[in-house]
Structures are given as structure tokens and as C-alpha cells.
Amino acid sequence: MKRFTTSDGLSLAYEDEGKGQPVLCLPGLTRNSRDFDLFAEQFSRDYRIIRLDFRGRGESAYDENFQNYHPAVEARDVVELLAHLGLEKTTIIGTSRGGIVAMVLAATAKQVLEGVVLVDIGPVIEREGLDEIAGYLGVTPKYKTVASAALAASLNRQARFPGVGADRWNWFFSNNWYDAEDGIRLRYDRKLRDAFLGAMEEAGELPDTWPLFDAFEGLPLALIHGENSDILSQATADEMRARRPDMMYASVPGRGHIPFLDEPECVELLRRFLGSLKK
């Protein structure tokens, strides 16, 4: 992986492969660039795929001040990465937290955006999903190995991910965890939990973030929605489509939060959306 240093002195890791129109992939809250492996396999022949590990995740350095694990700071990191790469604009594929960062960029640095694909995220986040995140964030999984966790997921996640087997979950979990002699270790800073819980406590009732979504006005926009998502409700997706009738949309059956991006519905939308932006 390549690295660059932010204005506050943190070393962040990123992947940069392929040639052509740049596409910047921003992962979820605890996730990292490996989540876009399947996407990169299919699209790096036609596009320049850039994948960032946010601060405190993956191969990037941890921040001594956990309060910097915040979408506004992460948006600044994105702007600085683009400057480091000499890119004036990019298309963003933002998964969950990455989509929130894209919304912040639309409100604060719109000039760097060519277009945005939101992956299972919107301006309203369901409390059920937030409570689930609060239950596992920064907590060592109870399983002894990643493989045993994957096997369990293949059984107990059937309601939201029917038919997804242990091999796929092993790939997904291995991007975020790894096996050590004393059990599973996390590939992210545990202090993300402090930042997350602090933000929830400070916010109280969830704030109105529709203005952030509305900041996409005039930009090409697409939404990928996991049909069984506990983060993005169908009602919120419908309202997003009502506000942006031109927004490309794909509902992915048999997927919760988040789709893996190799599903036929995802691939078709991404090819259509990215193709529409080609110059």
C-alpha cells in the first residue's frame, strides 16, 4: 500500500491501481480498503481505483485523539489525499460511513466531487442498526478464530443474508479481523468505540441530516440499498428518490447492511453510473 501524511501529521494508507477516470472508495465505520477488493477486480481495468484506509483503520496510523474519528476530519483527509495525488475531482463510492463522509464533502468541498454512489446509507440511520453497532464496536469477538466466526455468521445471519455461506463471511471478516495466538484481533483502533458512543450521547435524538443529502444537488448520484438493511430503511430510500428523481437506484435482494458489491444489481448499477460519467 502507498502512504501520505495528513496536515496533522498522521500517516494514512491507500491503494491506487488502474488507469483512467478516478474512483475513490471510502469504507464503513470500522472497515478498510479490502472491502473493495471484489469491486476493484472488476473495474480496475477501466478505471483508476483509489481506496483509502481512514485514520485508525486498516494500515493507517491510529490517532492519539479519538475525537478525530469524525466524518468532518475524515472528509478533510479525503481532500488532502486528492491534493497529494494531484486530482482536482473524483467520483466517490461511499459505503456506510464512507457515504456520510461523501455527504460532508458535498456540503463543504463540493468542487472535488464528480459524482457519488452511496452504498446502504442515507441521511436517516435507523436506531436498530446503531444499537447493533454499539454492541460490537471495539469489542473483541467471542469466537476463537475468524473461521469459527464465519461459520456462525453463515447460520445466524440468514435472515438478512440468506444463502451467504461461511467462505464469503470468512473473506468479509478477515478484512477486519485477524487470528492471533490469544484469539481474534481487530484491524482498527478500539477507541473508535469512544468516538462513536460519545457522538451518540452528544447528539441525543438523531439530528436532521437531510440538508447534507440535499447538498448533492447538481451532482450525479446513485444509491445501492440492501433490501434487508437495518441501517437504511425503505422509507428513507424512497424519500431520497423523491428528492432526487434522477438518482440511479438499485435494491439488492438478500442483502442487509452492507451488500458486497459483486451482486449483479450492484455491478450493473456501477457500470451504468460510472459509464455515464466518462468524458
XYZ file of C-alpha atoms in Angstrom:
279
model
C 0.000 0.000 0.000
C 1.022 3.603 -0.521
C 1.032 6.285 2.152
C 0.663 10.017 2.598
C 0.851 12.311 5.621
C -2.093 14.481 6.665
C -1.826 18.110 7.746
C -1.957 16.985 11.384
C 0.907 14.542 10.886
C -0.879 11.178 10.579
C 0.303 8.577 8.082
C -2.634 7.177 6.099
C -2.581 4.191 3.761
C -4.248 3.917 0.386
C -4.344 1.696 -2.693
C -4.053 3.172 -6.190
C -4.441 0.857 -9.201
C -5.648 1.013 -12.763
C -5.788 3.919 -15.186
C -8.401 6.336 -16.421
C -11.220 8.107 -14.641
C -10.503 8.155 -10.875
C -12.899 6.449 -8.473
C -12.252 6.866 -4.756
C -13.634 4.133 -2.496
C -14.452 5.081 1.102
C -15.249 2.223 3.521
C -17.556 1.833 6.501
C -17.012 2.799 10.126
C -14.600 0.011 11.114
C -13.881 -1.241 7.618
C -10.950 -0.642 5.283
C -9.865 -0.744 1.658
C -10.028 -4.543 1.481
C -13.828 -4.320 1.378
C -13.499 -3.072 -2.199
C -11.378 -5.992 -3.435
C -14.280 -7.509 -5.368
C -15.158 -4.156 -6.897
C -11.540 -3.473 -7.871
C -11.205 -6.880 -9.522
C -13.995 -5.998 -11.933
C -13.414 -2.290 -12.516
C -9.666 -1.580 -12.287
C -9.209 -2.469 -15.980
C -11.351 0.505 -16.961
C -10.924 2.968 -14.080
C -8.294 4.239 -11.673
C -9.434 2.737 -8.379
C -8.200 4.515 -5.233
C -9.029 3.015 -1.849
C -8.412 4.837 1.424
C -7.973 3.375 4.892
C -9.461 6.052 7.142
C -7.360 7.090 10.136
C -7.399 4.403 12.808
C -8.398 1.651 10.373
C -6.559 -0.982 8.367
C -2.968 0.004 7.618
C -3.404 3.678 8.549
C -1.950 5.120 11.745
C -4.098 5.436 14.853
C -4.938 8.898 16.136
C -3.979 9.693 19.734
C -7.073 11.919 19.910
C -10.041 9.609 19.324
C -12.316 12.623 18.815
C -10.664 12.977 15.405
C -12.506 9.840 14.354
C -15.189 12.119 12.989
C -16.687 12.492 9.477
C -15.559 16.130 9.241
C -11.917 15.194 9.910
C -12.172 12.200 7.584
C -13.571 14.483 4.867
C -10.545 16.749 5.319
C -8.299 13.695 4.946
C -10.008 12.899 1.635
C -9.403 16.427 0.321
C -5.753 16.163 1.348
C -5.377 12.753 -0.311
C -6.753 14.164 -3.556
C -4.303 17.066 -3.326
C -1.479 14.591 -2.678
C -2.492 12.684 -5.828
C -2.857 15.859 -7.867
C -6.546 15.200 -8.536
C -8.966 18.084 -8.785
C -12.034 15.846 -8.804
C -13.064 12.256 -8.261
C -16.107 10.037 -8.221
C -16.712 8.555 -4.761
C -18.186 5.205 -3.810
C -19.040 5.598 -0.138
C -20.095 2.594 1.901
C -21.947 3.429 5.126
C -19.546 5.798 6.998
C -17.839 6.475 3.673
C -21.171 7.715 2.319
C -21.569 10.030 5.299
C -18.118 11.452 4.543
C -19.255 11.971 0.941
C -22.263 13.936 2.234
C -19.965 16.116 4.338
C -17.812 16.712 1.268
C -20.889 17.738 -0.738
C -21.607 20.370 1.908
C -18.042 21.584 2.444
C -15.894 20.755 -0.613
C -18.322 20.062 -3.439
C -15.757 21.116 -6.015
C -13.827 17.842 -5.541
C -16.819 15.633 -6.420
C -17.512 14.336 -9.912
C -20.315 12.067 -8.731
C -21.235 9.895 -5.746
C -22.501 6.363 -5.182
C -23.964 5.854 -1.692
C -23.852 2.239 -0.537
C -26.563 1.438 2.007
C -26.507 4.789 3.728
C -28.668 7.894 3.777
C -29.471 10.950 5.867
C -31.539 8.890 8.344
C -29.832 5.995 10.153
C -32.107 3.523 11.877
C -31.742 3.246 15.644
C -31.843 -0.552 15.436
C -28.722 -0.552 13.326
C -26.933 1.974 15.536
C -27.680 -0.119 18.614
C -26.235 -3.186 16.916
C -23.062 -1.286 16.034
C -22.767 -0.065 19.628
C -22.935 -3.691 20.753
C -19.890 -4.903 18.819
C -17.786 -1.811 18.063
C -14.360 -2.061 19.687
C -15.249 -5.373 21.352
C -13.151 -8.483 20.722
C -15.337 -11.120 19.025
C -16.233 -14.015 21.295
C -15.039 -16.583 18.763
C -11.574 -18.115 18.925
C -10.868 -17.815 15.211
C -12.098 -15.866 12.222
C -13.156 -19.140 10.609
C -15.383 -20.070 13.548
C -16.957 -16.595 13.475
C -17.606 -17.016 9.751
C -19.271 -20.367 10.281
C -21.522 -18.881 12.961
C -22.426 -15.946 10.696
C -23.408 -18.327 7.896
C -26.028 -19.707 10.292
C -27.208 -16.741 12.362
C -27.252 -14.081 9.611
C -29.588 -15.946 7.303
C -32.482 -13.561 7.990
C -30.638 -10.620 6.422
C -28.183 -12.514 4.195
C -29.965 -15.683 3.065
C -27.746 -18.163 1.262
C -24.451 -16.464 2.148
C -22.031 -19.180 3.222
C -19.053 -19.421 5.555
C -16.470 -18.820 2.796
C -17.899 -15.405 1.967
C -18.143 -14.437 5.642
C -14.577 -15.613 6.191
C -13.436 -13.221 3.432
C -15.517 -10.388 4.881
C -14.385 -10.870 8.489
C -10.736 -11.408 7.527
C -10.701 -7.905 6.067
C -11.470 -6.532 9.524
C -10.088 -9.125 11.952
C -7.130 -11.482 12.109
C -6.182 -14.539 14.129
C -3.607 -14.288 16.891
C -2.362 -16.810 19.457
C -4.765 -15.479 22.077
C -7.774 -15.123 19.764
C -9.147 -12.685 17.234
C -7.618 -9.215 16.917
C -9.201 -6.124 15.358
C -7.786 -4.265 12.356
C -8.949 -0.913 13.719
C -8.474 1.285 16.773
C -10.696 0.246 19.672
C -11.079 3.922 20.531
C -13.465 4.216 17.601
C -15.951 2.968 20.177
C -15.315 6.003 22.397
C -15.792 8.337 19.438
C -18.985 6.588 18.324
C -20.615 6.405 21.748
C -19.604 9.974 22.517
C -21.190 11.197 19.292
C -24.402 9.288 20.031
C -24.594 10.709 23.550
C -23.891 14.232 22.349
C -26.478 14.021 19.576
C -29.258 12.643 21.783
C -32.093 12.425 19.327
C -30.651 11.754 15.893
C -30.047 15.067 14.091
C -31.716 16.089 10.837
C -29.094 15.447 8.175
C -31.312 15.873 5.133
C -29.503 19.169 4.355
C -26.317 17.123 3.855
C -28.115 14.896 1.361
C -29.639 17.908 -0.371
C -26.107 19.282 -0.792
C -25.676 16.722 -3.593
C -27.917 18.919 -5.755
C -26.462 19.201 -9.245
C -24.113 16.217 -8.790
C -24.647 12.810 -10.433
C -25.865 10.490 -7.680
C -26.633 6.800 -7.200
C -27.827 4.649 -4.316
C -27.281 0.947 -3.639
C -29.682 -0.335 -0.988
C -29.560 -3.664 0.807
C -33.157 -4.881 0.818
C -32.813 -6.222 4.386
C -30.756 -3.321 5.766
C -31.158 -2.284 9.403
C -29.282 0.974 8.710
C -31.124 2.364 5.672
C -34.892 1.873 5.729
C -37.049 1.581 2.646
C -38.892 4.722 3.736
C -35.649 6.726 3.778
C -34.579 5.306 0.416
C -37.964 6.257 -1.034
C -37.643 9.818 0.280
C -34.131 10.075 -1.169
C -35.502 9.023 -4.549
C -38.371 11.507 -4.267
C -35.927 14.340 -3.586
C -33.612 13.199 -6.358
C -35.724 11.607 -9.130
C -32.616 11.467 -11.337
C -30.687 9.355 -8.805
C -29.794 5.898 -10.106
C -31.035 3.233 -7.708
C -30.529 -0.471 -7.112
C -32.232 -2.549 -4.441
C -30.201 -5.668 -3.676
C -32.318 -8.666 -2.626
C -30.990 -11.000 0.038
C -28.620 -8.437 1.466
C -28.619 -6.451 4.689
C -26.018 -3.892 5.725
C -23.918 -3.987 3.585
C -24.001 -5.544 0.084
C -20.640 -6.962 -1.016
C -20.677 -5.016 -4.338
C -20.269 -8.090 -6.550
C -24.012 -8.771 -6.666
C -25.447 -8.443 -10.215
C -27.601 -5.476 -9.175
C -24.547 -3.652 -7.810
C -22.321 -4.395 -10.796
C -25.000 -3.301 -13.266
C -25.648 -0.004 -11.474
C -21.948 0.751 -11.027
C -21.179 0.085 -14.691
C -24.102 2.245 -15.786
C -23.316 5.082 -13.366
C -19.559 5.197 -13.948
C -20.109 4.862 -17.678
C -22.413 7.878 -17.641
C -19.587 9.993 -16.189
C -16.939 9.045 -18.732
C -15.601 12.008 -20.665
